[in-house]
Structure formats: C-alpha cells, structure tokens
Amino acid sequence: MSTQLITPVRTESKRPLGSGAVQRPDLVDRHGIDQEAAETLAAFGFDADTFDELREQLVSRSRSSRDTVAVNWVRASIEPPQHGDLVPLPPLGSSERSQLARAGCEAIAAGHVGVLLLAGGMATRFGGGVKALAELFGGLTFADAKIADLRRLSSEMACAVPLWLMTSFQSDRPLREWAAKASESAHVHVDFAPQGVSMRMTPRGDLFRNRAGLVSLHAPGHGDAPWAMRRSGLLGRFADAGGQCVFVTNIDNAAATLDPAVIGAHLAGQRPLTCEVVRGSASGGSPWRVDGRLQIVEAFRLPPEIDPMAPGAVNTNSLVADVEVFSAEWPLTWFEVRKQVDGTEVVQFERLIGELSAFVDTTMLLVERDGPDGRFQPVKDPAELENRRPEIARILSARGIVTYR
C-alpha cells in the first residue's frame, strides 16, 4: 500500500467521522456490508451521515475538471517563521533547563499532566501488524519503551502519571492484551481511547471492496485524538481530577519521552499548545506563518512557488496541549488521501492533529533530533527501524530507560 495524493476537504457537519454509533443502518443494508465490518463500524463510532457528506463531495469532485493537487494549496499569505518564532529548549545542564524541569516536575507530581500515545493507524508498512508491539531491541517493544519511561519517572516522583493509548480497530485488542500483562509487571495503569473508523472508497465515490468482496476499513488519522479522548470519557475524568495538559506523541518515536523540561517549557510559553519541531526538512509538516499566524502546515499544502525547505524545521508530531484544546470541537480539515490497495487506487478521509495549531496560539519548541537530548527518531517501516536502532538505544540508555553498551 502506498500514498499517492492528499486533497483537503471541509465539511460543515459538527460531528467528526466516528462521533457515535452507526446512525444509518440503511447504509449497511443498501451496500451489503458484511456483519463483521458492520459490528466494527458500530463499536468504533462510525458516523454514516458525516461519511455521506464527504462521499458526496468526492463524487462532485470526480465529475469536475478541477486540479485536485491545487485544491491542497493554502489560500492565504504564507511565510517562513520569523526570528524568535522557534523557541529552543535550553540545553542539558543549563540553569534555564533545570528551572524548566523543576516546573515540569511540580506539574507532573501534582497530577496535572497526562500522556497520550498515538498507537492507532494501520501499520501498513509493517505488514499490517501492530507497530507498537514491534521489537526495538533486546525484546523491548515500542510500547514497552514508553511504559518503562513512565515507570521510571513515576518512581522518581512518587506519583502515578496517567497513561492513555489511542488505538485503532486493528490495534485495540492486541494492545489491550499487552497492557493487561504490562500493567501487572510495570505497575503502570493504561487506559484506552480508541479512534474512529471509516470505509475506503473508489475515486468515483463507490465503496471499495477487497479481493474477497468485503468493504475495506481504515483508521481516519491522528486528528481523531481529541475526539477519542472525549468519547472515551478519559478527558473529562482527567480534567475533573485537576488535569491541565496532555503530552501527545507517536508511539513509534521512542525518543519522545516525557521530559519535565518540555512540560516546563509549555507552561512558560503560556500558550494552549506547544509543538515540538527539529532542525531539518522532510515531506511532512513544518512551522509556517499563515496570514501572520504561526502554525504547522503540511508540505502537500504548499503552492509550487513556496520553497518547502524555507522554515528549516520539521514538525515531530509530539505536542503538549491544554485540556481546553482537546475539549473543544475544532473544524479540522478532512483530507482526501489517495492510496494503492491490492493494486487499486482508493480514497480515504483523514485528519491531522498538527492542524490544531491553526486554531490556537502555539509555541514552536525547537528540540534536538539526535544525541543524548534527541527527541525525534520516527520509525515508519522495518528498514528505518534497522537504521535508527543504535541511536534510539543510545538515547534511551542516556535517560536510564535501558542499558546499552
């Protein structure tokens, strides 16, 4: 499976895809969806009305002659970050870093900070398995590394850090089974906030069916995170208990541990959202000023006259968000993603969590990519894991999470 094209879509519906149970049983009956798929749609909150809105827009575009690539482009003034827009995390050993770490430790110890690991998706480049349970080294999985980090921090601070996993319909059961065993041995409790689910379509708007004639389900992107936390009830309980902010990171980025200094930097920035960025360039998102507002913009949204390398920084998809940011229902864009499945072009709709920065004031926190203070070692496929494994081991060893020689 490979991604080919992404097109943004706006829908006026206030319900996200997957905001409740299947509300349109006629859709199931009309299209002959198999029972197992129908049960999955219902269990993971598929919203048929919103799906139909997006589908109608897809059909309309398929009948027009509009340039689907141009639809992606930002229709506003867009400029690279200005001097001072990227706020460096002070280096290890500095007095400024120690001050931020103390403030972060106080917030964590007081129960004001929770951790949300993005462990959903489909792991297509890992053969469709559960990437969170892929081995990093020495029998340690991505999920094990994250829970070991929190166990270490909780022990040092004599507190319990709330840990949540956003799973998909594909990863939910295996991760619940893993958590049941890991929680016993690591003494770290794990709660779950499953993301939504939807159905792939053909570019003409028909339901796509696999070679067995069954509808093809997909997870609709990490932009589901705020909705998943609300739907699960975890966000409300966290806020009621005095929770103030959520540290969010991809489970496949083992270097993005819960650093008290990052929490301290978020608090010091006095903005509701902090996004971690690193120096460099990539095909993902970067910090830009759009009509003067600093935000994360994905590379595919840049008009051809814009140099994607201009910001000199890349979004890591690790962020700290105030509870109020997750509590609100922001109109995130539904992006029309084109992929190849079974040798056929298909369409699925996804949202991106980084787009929250378009709606709230955001601190762009510049962190290290590599070295003892490195925080960005993403792993998208087995080959990348093989290449990054030594650096990941060195980083985790420097933090006392593993022993590496």
Tab-separated table of C-alpha atoms in Angstrom:
chain	number	residue	atom	x	y	z
A	1	MET	CA	0.000	0.000	0.000
A	2	SER	CA	1.316	3.467	-0.836
A	3	THR	CA	0.024	7.022	-0.523
A	4	GLN	CA	-0.303	8.932	-3.787
A	5	LEU	CA	-2.293	12.106	-3.290
A	6	ILE	CA	-3.885	14.041	-0.484
A	7	THR	CA	-6.697	16.510	-1.001
A	8	PRO	CA	-8.233	18.582	1.808
A	9	VAL	CA	-11.984	18.560	2.322
A	10	ARG	CA	-14.139	20.737	4.552
A	11	THR	CA	-17.464	19.533	5.847
A	12	GLU	CA	-19.996	21.681	7.676
A	13	SER	CA	-21.051	18.801	9.906
A	14	LYS	CA	-20.147	19.397	13.547
A	15	ARG	CA	-19.779	15.655	14.081
A	16	PRO	CA	-16.360	14.147	13.373
A	17	LEU	CA	-16.210	10.964	11.361
A	18	GLY	CA	-16.810	8.421	14.073
A	19	SER	CA	-18.737	10.538	16.561
A	20	GLY	CA	-21.208	7.879	17.621
A	21	ALA	CA	-22.732	4.521	16.765
A	22	VAL	CA	-23.755	3.714	13.214
A	23	GLN	CA	-26.637	6.142	12.785
A	24	ARG	CA	-27.701	4.985	9.342
A	25	PRO	CA	-28.420	1.246	9.280
A	26	ASP	CA	-29.803	1.712	5.760
A	27	LEU	CA	-26.246	2.404	4.589
A	28	VAL	CA	-25.243	-1.026	5.858
A	29	ASP	CA	-28.246	-2.696	4.268
A	30	ARG	CA	-28.014	-0.777	1.000
A	31	HIS	CA	-24.376	-1.626	0.374
A	32	GLY	CA	-24.370	-5.166	1.648
A	33	ILE	CA	-21.685	-4.639	4.270
A	34	ASP	CA	-20.664	-7.877	5.946
A	35	GLN	CA	-21.653	-8.412	9.564
A	36	GLU	CA	-18.115	-8.256	10.956
A	37	ALA	CA	-17.445	-4.887	9.293
A	38	ALA	CA	-20.818	-3.554	10.461
A	39	GLU	CA	-20.024	-4.540	14.050
A	40	THR	CA	-16.606	-2.864	13.823
A	41	LEU	CA	-18.161	0.331	12.445
A	42	ALA	CA	-20.635	0.420	15.310
A	43	ALA	CA	-18.069	-0.392	18.010
A	44	PHE	CA	-15.641	2.320	16.903
A	45	GLY	CA	-18.179	5.091	16.441
A	46	PHE	CA	-18.669	5.346	12.679
A	47	ASP	CA	-20.947	8.255	11.732
A	48	ALA	CA	-22.705	7.427	8.475
A	49	ASP	CA	-24.149	10.926	7.990
A	50	THR	CA	-20.726	12.581	8.005
A	51	PHE	CA	-19.392	9.805	5.780
A	52	ASP	CA	-22.153	10.514	3.261
A	53	GLU	CA	-21.320	14.242	3.258
A	54	LEU	CA	-17.689	13.518	2.478
A	55	ARG	CA	-18.640	10.957	-0.106
A	56	GLU	CA	-20.949	13.368	-1.907
A	57	GLN	CA	-18.130	15.894	-2.077
A	58	LEU	CA	-15.860	13.215	-3.547
A	59	VAL	CA	-18.442	12.336	-6.195
A	60	SER	CA	-18.846	16.018	-7.062
A	61	ARG	CA	-15.086	16.479	-7.482
A	62	SER	CA	-14.810	13.347	-9.597
A	63	ARG	CA	-17.298	14.867	-12.045
A	64	SER	CA	-15.492	18.198	-12.285
A	65	SER	CA	-12.268	19.060	-14.046
A	66	ARG	CA	-10.677	20.780	-11.030
A	67	ASP	CA	-6.973	20.240	-10.387
A	68	THR	CA	-7.037	18.036	-7.306
A	69	VAL	CA	-3.450	18.933	-6.442
A	70	ALA	CA	-4.243	22.674	-6.474
A	71	VAL	CA	-7.122	22.057	-4.061
A	72	ASN	CA	-4.473	21.250	-1.468
A	73	TRP	CA	-2.801	24.622	-1.528
A	74	VAL	CA	-3.032	27.162	1.245
A	75	ARG	CA	-5.139	30.096	0.000
A	76	ALA	CA	-3.553	32.756	2.188
A	77	SER	CA	-0.322	34.616	2.734
A	78	ILE	CA	2.294	32.079	3.794
A	79	GLU	CA	5.775	32.889	5.062
A	80	PRO	CA	8.572	31.065	6.900
A	81	PRO	CA	8.846	31.560	10.668
A	82	GLN	CA	10.243	34.888	11.794
A	83	HIS	CA	13.209	35.398	14.110
A	84	GLY	CA	12.184	34.219	17.555
A	85	ASP	CA	9.258	32.080	16.359
A	86	LEU	CA	11.151	28.866	17.125
A	87	VAL	CA	11.854	28.679	20.853
A	88	PRO	CA	14.897	26.482	21.617
A	89	LEU	CA	14.637	24.069	24.529
A	90	PRO	CA	17.622	25.070	26.721
A	91	PRO	CA	20.490	22.566	26.600
A	92	LEU	CA	21.028	19.871	29.189
A	93	GLY	CA	22.969	21.089	32.185
A	94	SER	CA	21.989	24.728	31.806
A	95	SER	CA	20.332	26.640	34.631
A	96	GLU	CA	17.450	27.512	32.300
A	97	ARG	CA	16.851	23.815	31.580
A	98	SER	CA	16.920	22.983	35.287
A	99	GLN	CA	14.389	25.710	36.014
A	100	LEU	CA	12.001	24.398	33.343
A	101	ALA	CA	12.475	20.835	34.593
A	102	ARG	CA	11.585	21.844	38.151
A	103	ALA	CA	8.360	23.493	36.969
A	104	GLY	CA	7.539	20.417	34.883
A	105	CYS	CA	8.235	18.054	37.766
A	106	GLU	CA	5.905	20.009	40.011
A	107	ALA	CA	3.119	19.815	37.419
A	108	ILE	CA	3.630	16.081	36.853
A	109	ALA	CA	3.790	15.285	40.571
A	110	ALA	CA	0.592	17.281	41.149
A	111	GLY	CA	-1.293	15.137	38.605
A	112	HIS	CA	-1.649	17.984	36.109
A	113	VAL	CA	-0.043	16.077	33.205
A	114	GLY	CA	-1.238	13.025	31.288
A	115	VAL	CA	0.381	11.126	28.408
A	116	LEU	CA	-1.438	10.107	25.227
A	117	LEU	CA	0.388	7.700	22.926
A	118	LEU	CA	-0.817	7.596	19.334
A	119	ALA	CA	-0.924	3.858	18.680
A	120	GLY	CA	-3.708	3.683	16.113
A	121	GLY	CA	-3.427	3.599	12.359
A	122	MET	CA	-2.977	0.517	10.217
A	123	ALA	CA	0.811	-0.110	10.293
A	124	THR	CA	0.665	-0.953	6.587
A	125	ARG	CA	4.418	-0.558	6.170
A	126	PHE	CA	4.898	-3.080	8.994
A	127	GLY	CA	2.792	-5.638	7.140
A	128	GLY	CA	-0.475	-4.522	8.717
A	129	GLY	CA	0.546	-5.643	12.196
A	130	VAL	CA	0.618	-3.605	15.396
A	131	LYS	CA	3.689	-1.378	15.190
A	132	ALA	CA	3.562	-0.593	18.911
A	133	LEU	CA	4.436	-4.252	19.579
A	134	ALA	CA	7.328	-4.390	17.103
A	135	GLU	CA	10.672	-5.120	18.767
A	136	LEU	CA	13.132	-2.260	19.176
A	137	PHE	CA	15.969	-4.374	20.604
A	138	GLY	CA	16.549	-6.999	23.278
A	139	GLY	CA	12.888	-7.981	23.407
A	140	LEU	CA	11.832	-4.374	24.143
A	141	THR	CA	8.927	-3.125	22.022
A	142	PHE	CA	7.922	0.465	21.260
A	143	ALA	CA	5.113	0.143	23.801
A	144	ASP	CA	7.462	-1.355	26.398
A	145	ALA	CA	9.881	1.561	25.990
A	146	LYS	CA	7.134	4.113	26.601
A	147	ILE	CA	5.806	2.367	29.691
A	148	ALA	CA	9.362	1.938	31.025
A	149	ASP	CA	9.872	5.690	30.711
A	150	LEU	CA	6.744	6.424	32.737
A	151	ARG	CA	7.598	3.769	35.310
A	152	ARG	CA	10.995	5.427	35.816
A	153	LEU	CA	9.506	8.907	36.108
A	154	SER	CA	6.663	7.794	38.369
A	155	SER	CA	9.146	6.084	40.679
A	156	GLU	CA	11.385	9.156	40.859
A	157	MET	CA	8.465	11.444	41.663
A	158	ALA	CA	6.402	9.014	43.745
A	159	CYS	CA	3.328	9.688	41.633
A	160	ALA	CA	1.192	7.935	39.018
A	161	VAL	CA	1.270	9.575	35.582
A	162	PRO	CA	-1.978	8.937	33.653
A	163	LEU	CA	-1.196	6.937	30.501
A	164	TRP	CA	-3.622	6.585	27.599
A	165	LEU	CA	-3.324	4.810	24.263
A	166	MET	CA	-5.233	5.927	21.201
A	167	THR	CA	-5.776	2.669	19.359
A	168	SER	CA	-7.451	1.774	16.081
A	169	PHE	CA	-9.900	-1.013	15.340
A	170	GLN	CA	-6.880	-3.019	14.225
A	171	SER	CA	-4.538	-2.353	17.153
A	172	ASP	CA	-7.052	-2.133	20.012
A	173	ARG	CA	-7.378	-5.783	21.040
A	174	PRO	CA	-3.656	-6.701	20.828
A	175	LEU	CA	-2.713	-3.591	22.813
A	176	ARG	CA	-5.307	-4.274	25.493
A	177	GLU	CA	-3.871	-7.773	25.867
A	178	TRP	CA	-0.353	-6.317	26.073
A	179	ALA	CA	-1.453	-3.706	28.631
A	180	ALA	CA	-3.066	-6.309	30.889
A	181	LYS	CA	0.302	-8.034	31.245
A	182	ALA	CA	2.475	-4.901	31.209
A	183	SER	CA	0.433	-3.119	33.865
A	184	GLU	CA	0.971	-6.009	36.270
A	185	SER	CA	4.735	-6.119	35.860
A	186	ALA	CA	5.400	-2.390	35.412
A	187	HIS	CA	2.819	-1.105	37.895
A	188	VAL	CA	1.677	1.500	35.361
A	189	HIS	CA	-2.037	1.620	34.605
A	190	VAL	CA	-3.039	2.046	30.949
A	191	ASP	CA	-6.383	3.369	29.693
A	192	PHE	CA	-7.681	3.337	26.130
A	193	ALA	CA	-9.185	5.945	23.820
A	194	PRO	CA	-9.970	4.163	20.528
A	195	GLN	CA	-10.038	6.330	17.422
A	196	GLY	CA	-12.779	6.189	14.823
A	197	VAL	CA	-13.157	4.036	11.749
A	198	SER	CA	-14.365	4.539	8.199
A	199	MET	CA	-14.613	2.821	4.825
A	200	ARG	CA	-12.406	3.268	1.794
A	201	MET	CA	-13.951	4.358	-1.484
A	202	THR	CA	-13.046	4.379	-5.139
A	203	PRO	CA	-12.183	7.777	-6.689
A	204	ARG	CA	-15.767	7.823	-8.061
A	205	GLY	CA	-17.268	7.502	-4.599
A	206	ASP	CA	-18.285	3.829	-4.612
A	207	LEU	CA	-17.376	1.651	-1.644
A	208	PHE	CA	-14.083	-0.080	-2.305
A	209	ARG	CA	-14.111	-3.840	-1.797
A	210	ASN	CA	-11.103	-6.096	-1.418
A	211	ARG	CA	-10.443	-9.234	-3.406
A	212	ALA	CA	-12.799	-11.174	-1.153
A	213	GLY	CA	-15.605	-8.723	-1.944
A	214	LEU	CA	-15.589	-7.194	1.562
A	215	VAL	CA	-15.555	-3.461	2.315
A	216	SER	CA	-12.143	-2.112	3.270
A	217	LEU	CA	-11.971	-0.313	6.625
A	218	HIS	CA	-9.375	2.253	7.670
A	219	ALA	CA	-8.406	4.436	10.633
A	220	PRO	CA	-9.054	8.136	9.892
A	221	GLY	CA	-5.831	9.734	11.127
A	222	HIS	CA	-4.324	11.023	14.376
A	223	GLY	CA	-6.549	14.103	14.183
A	224	ASP	CA	-9.032	11.818	15.966
A	225	ALA	CA	-7.090	12.196	19.223
A	226	PRO	CA	-9.147	14.960	20.894
A	227	TRP	CA	-12.427	13.303	19.882
A	228	ALA	CA	-11.203	9.878	21.072
A	229	MET	CA	-10.261	11.314	24.456
A	230	ARG	CA	-13.671	12.978	24.804
A	231	ARG	CA	-15.652	9.957	23.599
A	232	SER	CA	-13.837	7.594	25.970
A	233	GLY	CA	-14.637	9.831	28.943
A	234	LEU	CA	-10.941	9.917	29.872
A	235	LEU	CA	-10.534	13.624	29.143
A	236	GLY	CA	-13.461	14.583	31.344
A	237	ARG	CA	-12.266	12.435	34.238
A	238	PHE	CA	-8.744	13.789	33.911
A	239	ALA	CA	-9.984	17.391	33.946
A	240	ASP	CA	-12.273	16.720	36.910
A	241	ALA	CA	-9.291	15.348	38.847
A	242	GLY	CA	-7.301	18.529	38.236
A	243	GLY	CA	-5.593	17.532	34.966
A	244	GLN	CA	-4.366	20.503	32.983
A	245	CYS	CA	-2.400	19.366	29.947
A	246	VAL	CA	-1.756	16.310	27.764
A	247	PHE	CA	1.585	15.284	26.302
A	248	VAL	CA	0.932	13.594	22.948
A	249	THR	CA	3.417	11.650	20.850
A	250	ASN	CA	3.608	8.859	18.302
A	251	ILE	CA	4.340	5.511	19.873
A	252	ASP	CA	6.836	4.791	17.077
A	253	ASN	CA	9.011	7.746	18.178
A	254	ALA	CA	10.718	6.111	21.164
A	255	ALA	CA	12.957	9.159	21.736
A	256	ALA	CA	9.949	11.366	22.601
A	257	THR	CA	9.862	10.551	26.310
A	258	LEU	CA	8.027	12.565	28.950
A	259	ASP	CA	10.632	15.232	29.727
A	260	PRO	CA	9.669	17.535	32.623
A	261	ALA	CA	11.587	20.334	30.900
A	262	VAL	CA	9.280	20.105	27.881
A	263	ILE	CA	6.281	20.423	30.187
A	264	GLY	CA	8.003	23.343	31.904
A	265	ALA	CA	8.605	24.990	28.534
A	266	HIS	CA	4.914	24.595	27.676
A	267	LEU	CA	3.917	26.236	30.939
A	268	ALA	CA	6.476	29.016	30.479
A	269	GLY	CA	5.234	29.702	26.947
A	270	GLN	CA	1.771	30.498	28.332
A	271	ARG	CA	0.097	29.288	25.135
A	272	PRO	CA	-2.504	26.497	24.993
A	273	LEU	CA	-0.477	24.400	22.555
A	274	THR	CA	3.216	23.569	22.201
A	275	CYS	CA	4.505	21.675	19.150
A	276	GLU	CA	7.965	20.131	19.133
A	277	VAL	CA	9.991	20.805	15.979
A	278	VAL	CA	13.546	19.919	14.947
A	279	ARG	CA	16.005	21.437	12.507
A	280	GLY	CA	15.897	19.973	9.017
A	281	SER	CA	13.448	19.331	6.199
A	282	ALA	CA	11.097	16.497	5.329
A	283	SER	CA	7.950	15.672	3.414
A	284	GLY	CA	5.737	16.175	6.477
A	285	GLY	CA	4.641	19.321	8.278
A	286	SER	CA	6.686	22.394	9.142
A	287	PRO	CA	6.088	25.631	11.042
A	288	TRP	CA	4.854	28.493	8.850
A	289	ARG	CA	3.135	31.829	9.294
A	290	VAL	CA	-0.248	31.776	7.534
A	291	ASP	CA	-1.758	35.247	7.391
A	292	GLY	CA	0.649	36.043	10.193
A	293	ARG	CA	-0.420	33.136	12.407
A	294	LEU	CA	2.272	30.624	13.366
A	295	GLN	CA	1.095	27.073	12.699
A	296	ILE	CA	2.034	23.638	11.363
A	297	VAL	CA	1.387	23.284	7.630
A	298	GLU	CA	1.812	20.017	5.757
A	299	ALA	CA	4.155	20.019	2.749
A	300	PHE	CA	1.430	18.913	0.328
A	301	ARG	CA	-0.483	22.133	1.101
A	302	LEU	CA	2.283	24.434	-0.139
A	303	PRO	CA	1.773	26.163	-3.526
A	304	PRO	CA	4.563	25.378	-6.049
A	305	GLU	CA	6.165	28.814	-5.682
A	306	ILE	CA	6.800	28.188	-1.969
A	307	ASP	CA	10.129	26.607	-1.029
A	308	PRO	CA	9.265	23.749	1.374
A	309	MET	CA	12.777	23.959	2.825
A	310	ALA	CA	12.388	27.617	3.858
A	311	PRO	CA	11.350	27.039	7.506
A	312	GLY	CA	14.437	24.941	8.210
A	313	ALA	CA	12.422	22.965	10.756
A	314	VAL	CA	10.152	19.923	10.790
A	315	ASN	CA	7.152	19.012	12.939
A	316	THR	CA	7.785	15.930	15.094
A	317	ASN	CA	4.103	15.266	15.880
A	318	SER	CA	4.900	15.495	19.594
A	319	LEU	CA	2.956	18.201	21.385
A	320	VAL	CA	1.611	19.429	24.704
A	321	ALA	CA	-1.995	20.615	24.685
A	322	ASP	CA	-4.023	22.229	27.437
A	323	VAL	CA	-7.146	20.264	28.343
A	324	GLU	CA	-9.258	23.084	26.891
A	325	VAL	CA	-7.715	22.492	23.453
A	326	PHE	CA	-8.848	18.864	23.484
A	327	SER	CA	-12.234	19.759	24.964
A	328	ALA	CA	-13.234	21.995	22.029
A	329	GLU	CA	-14.503	20.679	18.686
A	330	TRP	CA	-12.258	22.414	16.157
A	331	PRO	CA	-13.224	22.173	12.461
A	332	LEU	CA	-10.194	20.163	11.398
A	333	THR	CA	-9.889	19.536	7.672
A	334	TRP	CA	-10.821	16.134	6.293
A	335	PHE	CA	-8.032	15.284	3.850
A	336	GLU	CA	-8.813	13.064	0.907
A	337	VAL	CA	-5.960	10.558	0.875
A	338	ARG	CA	-5.278	8.504	-2.225
A	339	LYS	CA	-3.631	5.131	-1.675
A	340	GLN	CA	-2.935	1.914	-3.529
A	341	VAL	CA	-4.655	-1.123	-2.017
A	342	ASP	CA	-4.491	-4.502	-3.757
A	343	GLY	CA	-3.121	-2.675	-6.797
A	344	THR	CA	-6.140	-0.351	-6.951
A	345	GLU	CA	-6.350	3.373	-6.238
A	346	VAL	CA	-8.609	4.057	-3.251
A	347	VAL	CA	-9.698	7.116	-1.277
A	348	GLN	CA	-9.894	7.512	2.483
A	349	PHE	CA	-10.526	10.589	4.640
A	350	GLU	CA	-8.137	11.563	7.440
A	351	ARG	CA	-7.435	14.476	9.806
A	352	LEU	CA	-4.107	15.619	11.261
A	353	ILE	CA	-3.558	16.629	14.876
A	354	GLY	CA	-0.996	19.282	13.938
A	355	GLU	CA	-3.784	21.366	12.424
A	356	LEU	CA	-4.880	22.275	15.947
A	357	SER	CA	-2.171	24.947	15.675
A	358	ALA	CA	-4.313	26.755	13.093
A	359	PHE	CA	-6.913	27.484	15.774
A	360	VAL	CA	-4.972	28.224	18.984
A	361	ASP	CA	-1.825	30.179	19.833
A	362	THR	CA	1.098	27.803	19.588
A	363	THR	CA	4.666	27.668	20.847
A	364	MET	CA	7.050	26.038	18.380
A	365	LEU	CA	9.563	24.365	20.696
A	366	LEU	CA	12.854	23.610	18.954
A	367	VAL	CA	14.304	20.345	20.311
A	368	GLU	CA	17.275	18.155	19.404
A	369	ARG	CA	16.851	15.356	16.897
A	370	ASP	CA	19.852	13.190	17.866
A	371	GLY	CA	22.258	12.726	20.755
A	372	PRO	CA	21.555	12.340	24.483
A	373	ASP	CA	18.853	15.018	24.302
A	374	GLY	CA	17.417	13.773	20.992
A	375	ARG	CA	13.640	13.589	20.723
A	376	PHE	CA	12.909	12.673	17.104
A	377	GLN	CA	13.654	9.144	15.911
A	378	PRO	CA	10.476	8.236	13.979
A	379	VAL	CA	10.141	4.747	12.539
A	380	LYS	CA	7.805	4.244	9.602
A	381	ASP	CA	8.998	0.880	8.298
A	382	PRO	CA	11.307	-2.013	9.257
A	383	ALA	CA	14.220	-0.610	7.224
A	384	GLU	CA	14.061	2.698	9.100
A	385	LEU	CA	13.909	0.827	12.401
A	386	GLU	CA	17.075	-1.043	11.484
A	387	ASN	CA	18.869	2.221	10.666
A	388	ARG	CA	17.703	4.091	13.767
A	389	ARG	CA	18.023	1.273	16.288
A	390	PRO	CA	21.558	2.162	17.523
A	391	GLU	CA	20.711	5.856	18.048
A	392	ILE	CA	17.423	5.001	19.787
A	393	ALA	CA	19.316	2.645	22.108
A	394	ARG	CA	21.878	5.344	22.949
A	395	ILE	CA	19.143	7.905	23.681
A	396	LEU	CA	17.133	5.579	25.915
A	397	SER	CA	20.287	4.459	27.686
A	398	ALA	CA	21.284	8.073	28.395
A	399	ARG	CA	17.910	8.509	30.133
A	400	GLY	CA	18.226	5.382	32.236
A	401	ILE	CA	15.394	3.584	30.432
A	402	VAL	CA	17.559	0.763	29.061
A	403	THR	CA	21.135	-0.410	29.467
A	404	TYR	CA	23.151	-0.043	26.281
A	405	ARG	CA	26.788	-0.885	25.607
